mmCIF file of C-alpha atoms and ligand atoms in Angstrom:
data_model
loop_
_atom_site.group_PDB
_atom_site.id
_atom_site.type_symbol
_atom_site.label_atom_id
_atom_site.label_comp_id
_atom_site.label_asym_id
_atom_site.label_seq_id
_atom_site.Cartn_x
_atom_site.Cartn_y
_atom_site.Cartn_z
ATOM 1 C CA MET A 1 -47.709 117.764 136.600
ATOM 2 C CA ILE A 2 -45.324 118.364 133.623
ATOM 3 C CA ARG A 3 -46.752 116.764 130.086
ATOM 4 C CA PRO A 4 -44.613 115.833 126.826
ATOM 5 C CA HIS A 5 -45.405 118.874 124.697
ATOM 6 C CA THR A 6 -44.179 121.144 127.577
ATOM 7 C CA LEU A 7 -41.112 118.635 128.050
ATOM 8 C CA TYR A 8 -40.293 119.366 124.616
ATOM 9 C CA LYS A 9 -40.680 123.062 124.649
ATOM 10 C CA LEU A 10 -38.448 123.565 128.077
ATOM 11 C CA LEU A 11 -35.832 120.832 126.602
ATOM 12 C CA HIS A 12 -35.702 122.547 122.876
ATOM 13 C CA GLU A 13 -35.317 125.995 124.904
ATOM 14 C CA ALA A 14 -32.482 124.936 126.833
ATOM 15 C CA PHE A 15 -30.542 122.565 124.394
ATOM 16 C CA GLY A 16 -32.026 124.259 120.694
ATOM 17 C CA ASN A 17 -31.983 121.763 118.057
ATOM 18 C CA GLN A 18 -30.033 118.315 117.805
ATOM 19 C CA HIS A 19 -29.939 117.706 114.268
ATOM 20 C CA TRP A 20 -30.300 114.227 114.585
ATOM 21 C CA TRP A 21 -29.320 111.682 112.971
ATOM 22 C CA PRO A 22 -25.724 112.147 111.963
ATOM 23 C CA MET A 23 -25.331 111.100 108.611
ATOM 24 C CA ASP A 24 -22.031 111.509 106.387
ATOM 25 C CA LYS A 25 -23.925 112.934 103.419
ATOM 26 C CA SER A 26 -21.283 114.202 101.361
ATOM 27 C CA TYR A 27 -19.471 110.556 101.371
ATOM 28 C CA HIS A 28 -22.900 109.323 100.273
ATOM 29 C CA ARG A 29 -22.691 112.156 97.599
ATOM 30 C CA ARG A 30 -19.667 111.108 96.139
ATOM 31 C CA HIS A 31 -20.382 107.123 96.258
ATOM 32 C CA HIS A 32 -23.937 107.424 95.127
ATOM 33 C CA THR A 33 -25.334 105.473 97.998
ATOM 34 C CA ASP A 34 -28.436 106.440 100.220
ATOM 35 C CA PRO A 35 -27.520 108.530 103.533
ATOM 36 C CA ARG A 36 -30.406 106.578 105.148
ATOM 37 C CA PHE A 37 -29.005 103.319 105.382
ATOM 38 C CA GLU A 38 -25.987 104.746 106.989
ATOM 39 C CA VAL A 39 -29.157 105.130 109.708
ATOM 40 C CA VAL A 40 -30.183 101.841 109.517
ATOM 41 C CA VAL A 41 -26.755 100.703 110.183
ATOM 42 C CA GLY A 42 -25.998 102.674 112.930
ATOM 43 C CA ALA A 43 -29.268 102.045 114.527
ATOM 44 C CA ILE A 44 -28.012 98.417 114.917
ATOM 45 C CA LEU A 45 -24.454 98.839 115.912
ATOM 46 C CA THR A 46 -25.557 101.269 118.547
ATOM 47 C CA GLN A 47 -27.117 98.701 120.394
ATOM 48 C CA ASN A 48 -25.668 98.230 123.811
ATOM 49 C CA THR A 49 -22.299 100.469 122.976
ATOM 50 C CA ALA A 50 -21.339 104.182 123.127
ATOM 51 C CA TRP A 51 -22.065 106.491 119.893
ATOM 52 C CA PRO A 52 -18.388 106.977 119.443
ATOM 53 C CA ASN A 53 -17.611 103.314 118.864
ATOM 54 C CA VAL A 54 -20.184 103.401 116.470
ATOM 55 C CA GLU A 55 -18.877 106.070 114.434
ATOM 56 C CA LYS A 56 -15.728 103.797 114.579
ATOM 57 C CA ALA A 57 -16.974 100.802 112.636
ATOM 58 C CA LEU A 58 -18.959 103.032 110.411
ATOM 59 C CA ASP A 59 -15.818 104.974 108.936
ATOM 60 C CA ASN A 60 -14.512 101.542 108.496
ATOM 61 C CA LEU A 61 -16.935 100.601 106.642
ATOM 62 C CA LYS A 62 -17.126 104.153 104.429
ATOM 63 C CA GLN A 63 -13.299 103.218 104.125
ATOM 64 C CA SER A 64 -14.193 99.891 102.910
ATOM 65 C CA ARG A 65 -16.823 101.598 100.918
ATOM 66 C CA VAL A 66 -19.229 99.043 101.693
ATOM 67 C CA LEU A 67 -21.655 101.028 103.349
ATOM 68 C CA ASP A 68 -24.870 100.051 100.780
ATOM 69 C CA VAL A 69 -26.879 97.365 100.716
ATOM 70 C CA GLU A 70 -25.879 95.591 97.980
ATOM 71 C CA ASN A 71 -22.291 94.920 99.801
ATOM 72 C CA LEU A 72 -23.448 94.201 103.050
ATOM 73 C CA ALA A 73 -25.860 91.792 101.732
ATOM 74 C CA THR A 74 -23.286 90.094 100.034
ATOM 75 C CA MET A 75 -19.829 90.595 101.735
ATOM 76 C CA ASP A 76 -17.907 87.723 103.852
ATOM 77 C CA ARG A 77 -19.293 87.580 107.349
ATOM 78 C CA GLU A 78 -15.762 87.015 108.849
ATOM 79 C CA GLU A 79 -14.499 90.710 107.369
ATOM 80 C CA LEU A 80 -17.584 92.504 108.033
ATOM 81 C CA CYS A 81 -17.123 91.577 111.927
ATOM 82 C CA LEU A 82 -13.129 92.975 111.426
ATOM 83 C CA LEU A 83 -15.220 96.389 110.143
ATOM 84 C CA ILE A 84 -17.618 96.770 112.841
ATOM 85 C CA LYS A 85 -15.534 95.571 115.905
ATOM 86 C CA PRO A 86 -15.079 98.380 117.506
ATOM 87 C CA SER A 87 -19.367 98.685 118.205
ATOM 88 C CA GLY A 88 -18.574 95.468 120.407
ATOM 89 C CA PHE A 89 -20.660 92.602 120.178
ATOM 90 C CA PHE A 90 -19.620 92.426 116.373
ATOM 91 C CA ASN A 91 -20.161 88.671 115.623
ATOM 92 C CA GLN A 92 -23.888 89.118 116.636
ATOM 93 C CA LYS A 93 -24.277 92.568 115.102
ATOM 94 C CA ALA A 94 -22.549 91.367 111.811
ATOM 95 C CA GLU A 95 -25.368 88.996 111.537
ATOM 96 C CA ARG A 96 -28.011 91.354 111.949
ATOM 97 C CA LEU A 97 -26.639 93.545 108.949
ATOM 98 C CA GLY A 98 -26.112 90.550 106.958
ATOM 99 C CA LYS A 99 -29.556 89.729 107.309
ATOM 100 C CA LEU A 100 -31.306 92.877 107.535
ATOM 101 C CA SER A 101 -29.172 94.158 104.253
ATOM 102 C CA ALA A 102 -29.975 90.666 102.314
ATOM 103 C CA TYR A 103 -33.863 91.012 103.404
ATOM 104 C CA LEU A 104 -33.543 94.748 101.799
ATOM 105 C CA SER A 105 -31.802 93.674 99.012
ATOM 106 C CA THR A 106 -33.988 90.491 97.871
ATOM 107 C CA THR A 107 -37.639 91.867 98.740
ATOM 108 C CA TYR A 108 -36.831 95.588 97.817
ATOM 109 C CA GLN A 109 -33.672 95.717 95.556
ATOM 110 C CA GLY A 110 -32.061 97.848 98.296
ATOM 111 C CA ASP A 111 -34.403 100.530 97.358
ATOM 112 C CA LEU A 112 -35.265 102.550 100.649
ATOM 113 C CA ASP A 113 -37.790 104.709 98.766
ATOM 114 C CA VAL A 114 -39.735 101.677 98.418
ATOM 115 C CA PHE A 115 -39.387 99.973 101.570
ATOM 116 C CA PHE A 116 -40.654 103.089 103.347
ATOM 117 C CA ALA A 117 -42.974 104.124 101.180
ATOM 118 C CA ARG A 118 -45.781 102.266 103.011
ATOM 119 C CA ASP A 119 -48.121 102.066 106.141
ATOM 120 C CA LEU A 120 -45.633 102.415 108.963
ATOM 121 C CA HIS A 121 -47.030 99.722 111.132
ATOM 122 C CA GLU A 122 -46.270 97.282 108.285
ATOM 123 C CA ILE A 123 -42.920 98.261 108.097
ATOM 124 C CA ARG A 124 -42.525 98.280 111.795
ATOM 125 C CA ALA A 125 -44.006 94.581 112.128
ATOM 126 C CA GLU A 126 -41.738 93.921 109.186
ATOM 127 C CA LEU A 127 -39.034 94.660 110.636
ATOM 128 C CA LEU A 128 -39.424 93.393 114.191
ATOM 129 C CA PHE A 129 -39.939 89.959 112.212
ATOM 130 C CA LEU A 130 -35.664 90.326 111.947
ATOM 131 C CA SER A 131 -33.746 88.395 114.167
ATOM 132 C CA GLY A 132 -32.031 91.343 116.643
ATOM 133 C CA ILE A 133 -34.336 94.092 115.715
ATOM 134 C CA GLY A 134 -36.467 95.108 119.108
ATOM 135 C CA PRO A 135 -38.849 98.078 119.414
ATOM 136 C CA GLU A 136 -36.226 100.683 119.979
ATOM 137 C CA THR A 137 -34.320 99.607 116.773
ATOM 138 C CA ALA A 138 -37.181 99.308 114.634
ATOM 139 C CA ASP A 139 -38.676 102.654 115.296
ATOM 140 C CA SER A 140 -34.934 104.460 115.194
ATOM 141 C CA ILE A 141 -35.025 103.145 111.676
ATOM 142 C CA LEU A 142 -38.454 104.650 110.734
ATOM 143 C CA LEU A 143 -38.030 107.895 112.629
ATOM 144 C CA TYR A 144 -34.663 109.286 111.487
ATOM 145 C CA ALA A 145 -34.220 106.623 108.461
ATOM 146 C CA GLY A 146 -37.918 106.728 107.389
ATOM 147 C CA ASN A 147 -38.614 110.218 108.684
ATOM 148 C CA LEU A 148 -42.190 108.552 109.878
ATOM 149 C CA PRO A 149 -44.017 109.986 112.757
ATOM 150 C CA ILE A 150 -43.324 107.136 115.912
ATOM 151 C CA PHE A 151 -41.636 108.131 118.955
ATOM 152 C CA VAL A 152 -38.798 105.971 119.828
ATOM 153 C CA VAL A 153 -38.535 105.236 123.663
ATOM 154 C CA ASP A 154 -35.030 104.538 124.990
ATOM 155 C CA ALA A 155 -33.659 103.502 128.735
ATOM 156 C CA TYR A 156 -32.951 107.360 129.034
ATOM 157 C CA THR A 157 -36.805 107.892 128.358
ATOM 158 C CA LYS A 158 -37.879 105.425 130.967
ATOM 159 C CA ARG A 159 -35.321 107.011 133.360
ATOM 160 C CA LEU A 160 -36.823 110.396 132.846
ATOM 161 C CA CYS A 161 -40.673 109.233 133.352
ATOM 162 C CA ALA A 162 -39.950 107.468 136.441
ATOM 163 C CA ARG A 163 -38.278 110.218 138.066
ATOM 164 C CA LEU A 164 -40.527 113.241 136.698
ATOM 165 C CA PRO A 165 -43.031 111.117 137.453
ATOM 166 C CA LEU A 166 -45.413 110.606 134.247
ATOM 167 C CA PRO A 167 -48.170 109.038 135.405
ATOM 168 C CA ILE A 168 -47.609 106.093 133.114
ATOM 169 C CA PRO A 169 -46.675 102.379 133.393
ATOM 170 C CA LEU A 170 -42.915 102.177 132.166
ATOM 171 C CA THR A 171 -43.488 99.522 129.421
ATOM 172 C CA TYR A 172 -42.684 100.606 126.364
ATOM 173 C CA ASP A 173 -45.689 100.493 124.234
ATOM 174 C CA GLU A 174 -47.405 102.608 127.132
ATOM 175 C CA ILE A 175 -44.391 105.209 126.865
ATOM 176 C CA GLN A 176 -44.459 105.847 123.223
ATOM 177 C CA GLN A 177 -48.504 105.829 123.260
ATOM 178 C CA TYR A 178 -48.537 108.729 125.817
ATOM 179 C CA PHE A 179 -45.998 110.611 124.346
ATOM 180 C CA GLU A 180 -47.812 110.498 120.971
ATOM 181 C CA LYS A 181 -51.228 110.612 121.672
ATOM 182 C CA ASN A 182 -49.969 114.383 123.572
ATOM 183 C CA LEU A 183 -48.079 115.268 121.055
ATOM 184 C CA GLN A 184 -50.221 114.722 118.356
ATOM 185 C CA THR A 185 -52.992 117.150 120.308
ATOM 186 C CA HIS A 186 -50.389 119.959 120.452
ATOM 187 C CA TYR A 187 -48.962 119.569 116.653
ATOM 188 C CA PRO A 188 -49.947 119.000 113.086
ATOM 189 C CA ALA A 189 -49.555 115.620 111.703
ATOM 190 C CA HIS A 190 -46.871 117.001 108.714
ATOM 191 C CA GLN A 191 -44.685 118.041 111.948
ATOM 192 C CA LEU A 192 -44.837 115.055 114.074
ATOM 193 C CA SER A 193 -41.762 113.071 112.693
ATOM 194 C CA SER A 194 -39.591 116.366 113.167
ATOM 195 C CA ILE A 195 -41.079 116.748 116.644
ATOM 196 C CA TYR A 196 -40.540 113.298 117.544
ATOM 197 C CA ASN A 197 -37.350 113.403 116.093
ATOM 198 C CA GLU A 198 -35.872 116.262 118.003
ATOM 199 C CA LEU A 199 -37.654 115.119 121.677
ATOM 200 C CA HIS A 200 -36.069 111.864 121.501
ATOM 201 C CA ALA A 201 -32.687 113.647 120.567
ATOM 202 C CA LEU A 202 -33.427 116.249 123.700
ATOM 203 C CA ILE A 203 -33.892 113.780 125.995
ATOM 204 C CA VAL A 204 -30.426 111.703 124.994
ATOM 205 C CA THR A 205 -28.457 115.897 125.485
ATOM 206 C CA LEU A 206 -30.366 115.715 128.696
ATOM 207 C CA ALA A 207 -29.716 112.131 129.954
ATOM 208 C CA LYS A 208 -26.430 112.677 129.087
ATOM 209 C CA GLN A 209 -25.619 116.001 130.753
ATOM 210 C CA HIS A 210 -27.968 116.396 133.742
ATOM 211 C CA CYS A 211 -30.280 113.168 134.214
ATOM 212 C CA ARG A 212 -27.371 110.675 134.537
ATOM 213 C CA LYS A 213 -27.466 107.558 137.163
ATOM 214 C CA LYS A 214 -26.567 109.937 139.653
ATOM 215 C CA PRO A 215 -28.222 113.191 138.706
ATOM 216 C CA VAL A 216 -27.362 116.544 138.509
ATOM 217 C CA CYS A 217 -30.284 118.490 139.044
ATOM 218 C CA GLU A 218 -29.052 121.906 140.601
ATOM 219 C CA PRO A 219 -28.623 123.037 136.537
ATOM 220 C CA CYS A 220 -31.198 120.732 134.905
ATOM 221 C CA PRO A 221 -33.923 122.854 133.309
ATOM 222 C CA LEU A 222 -36.732 120.525 134.413
ATOM 223 C CA LYS A 223 -35.836 120.712 137.730
ATOM 224 C CA MET A 224 -39.004 122.964 138.663
ATOM 225 C CA HIS A 225 -41.212 119.977 137.439
ATOM 226 C CA CYS A 226 -39.620 116.814 138.510
ATOM 227 C CA ALA A 227 -40.450 114.729 142.318
ATOM 228 C CA PHE A 228 -36.757 113.468 141.780
ATOM 229 C CA GLY A 229 -34.642 116.913 141.425
ATOM 230 C CA PRO A 230 -33.668 119.327 144.745
HETATM 231 S S1 LIG P 1 -34.106 117.567 137.810
HETATM 232 FE FE1 LIG P 1 -32.834 115.975 138.321
HETATM 233 S S2 LIG P 1 -34.110 113.605 137.995
HETATM 234 FE FE2 LIG P 1 -35.218 115.581 137.338
HETATM 235 S S3 LIG P 1 -35.058 115.076 135.201
HETATM 236 FE FE3 LIG P 1 -33.711 116.757 136.272
HETATM 237 S S4 LIG P 1 -31.690 115.668 136.244
HETATM 238 FE FE4 LIG P 1 -33.425 114.789 136.119
#
């Protein structure tokens, strides 16, 4: 039976580095803003939508030069809705972005160094306390913006676990703990955030290229290890 560290090796051999999370560093250099905030915003905008729609919304925010904590915390809600409209569910997402930005502004003066320089579980609990931020969004922010070692579980991961199958119940926390426990025994602590980063991205690539709703198993790099495959 395949284990997470083997899964990582096979997927990495097949697809290589995925270079997540995309952020426009040159924009942030030019405007003296924090690129990690783009990841925070992207993690909320990507809820229930495809990434190209998120990119359009992020482009609108950049063109209006408001992709920073203070601007999103204070800007007119209707204006924000218009800018993020391409990402769908824009009323809901504008409210979430406004509240999170206001929280970061008032509690941490918008300083993400201060926000992320604490115990991972303390930050996670704080994020989960905010409305509209569930485990997947919170963990994406922690891993991809904060570079903190926590494995992100999404619908693709759950589907893959069910198909291989991996010997775990399919709750978010149990899948996360199973992956982390296995990977922690194979990699040193200082490498874990980059391993979690790559593995989640690799699973997304696998799900898009092969392990779709209707799977394309023949060219899949996991077919020799998968009970669901050919
Ligand atoms: S063999 Fe098929 S079902 Fe199994 S992981 Fe690959 S694409 Fe998914």
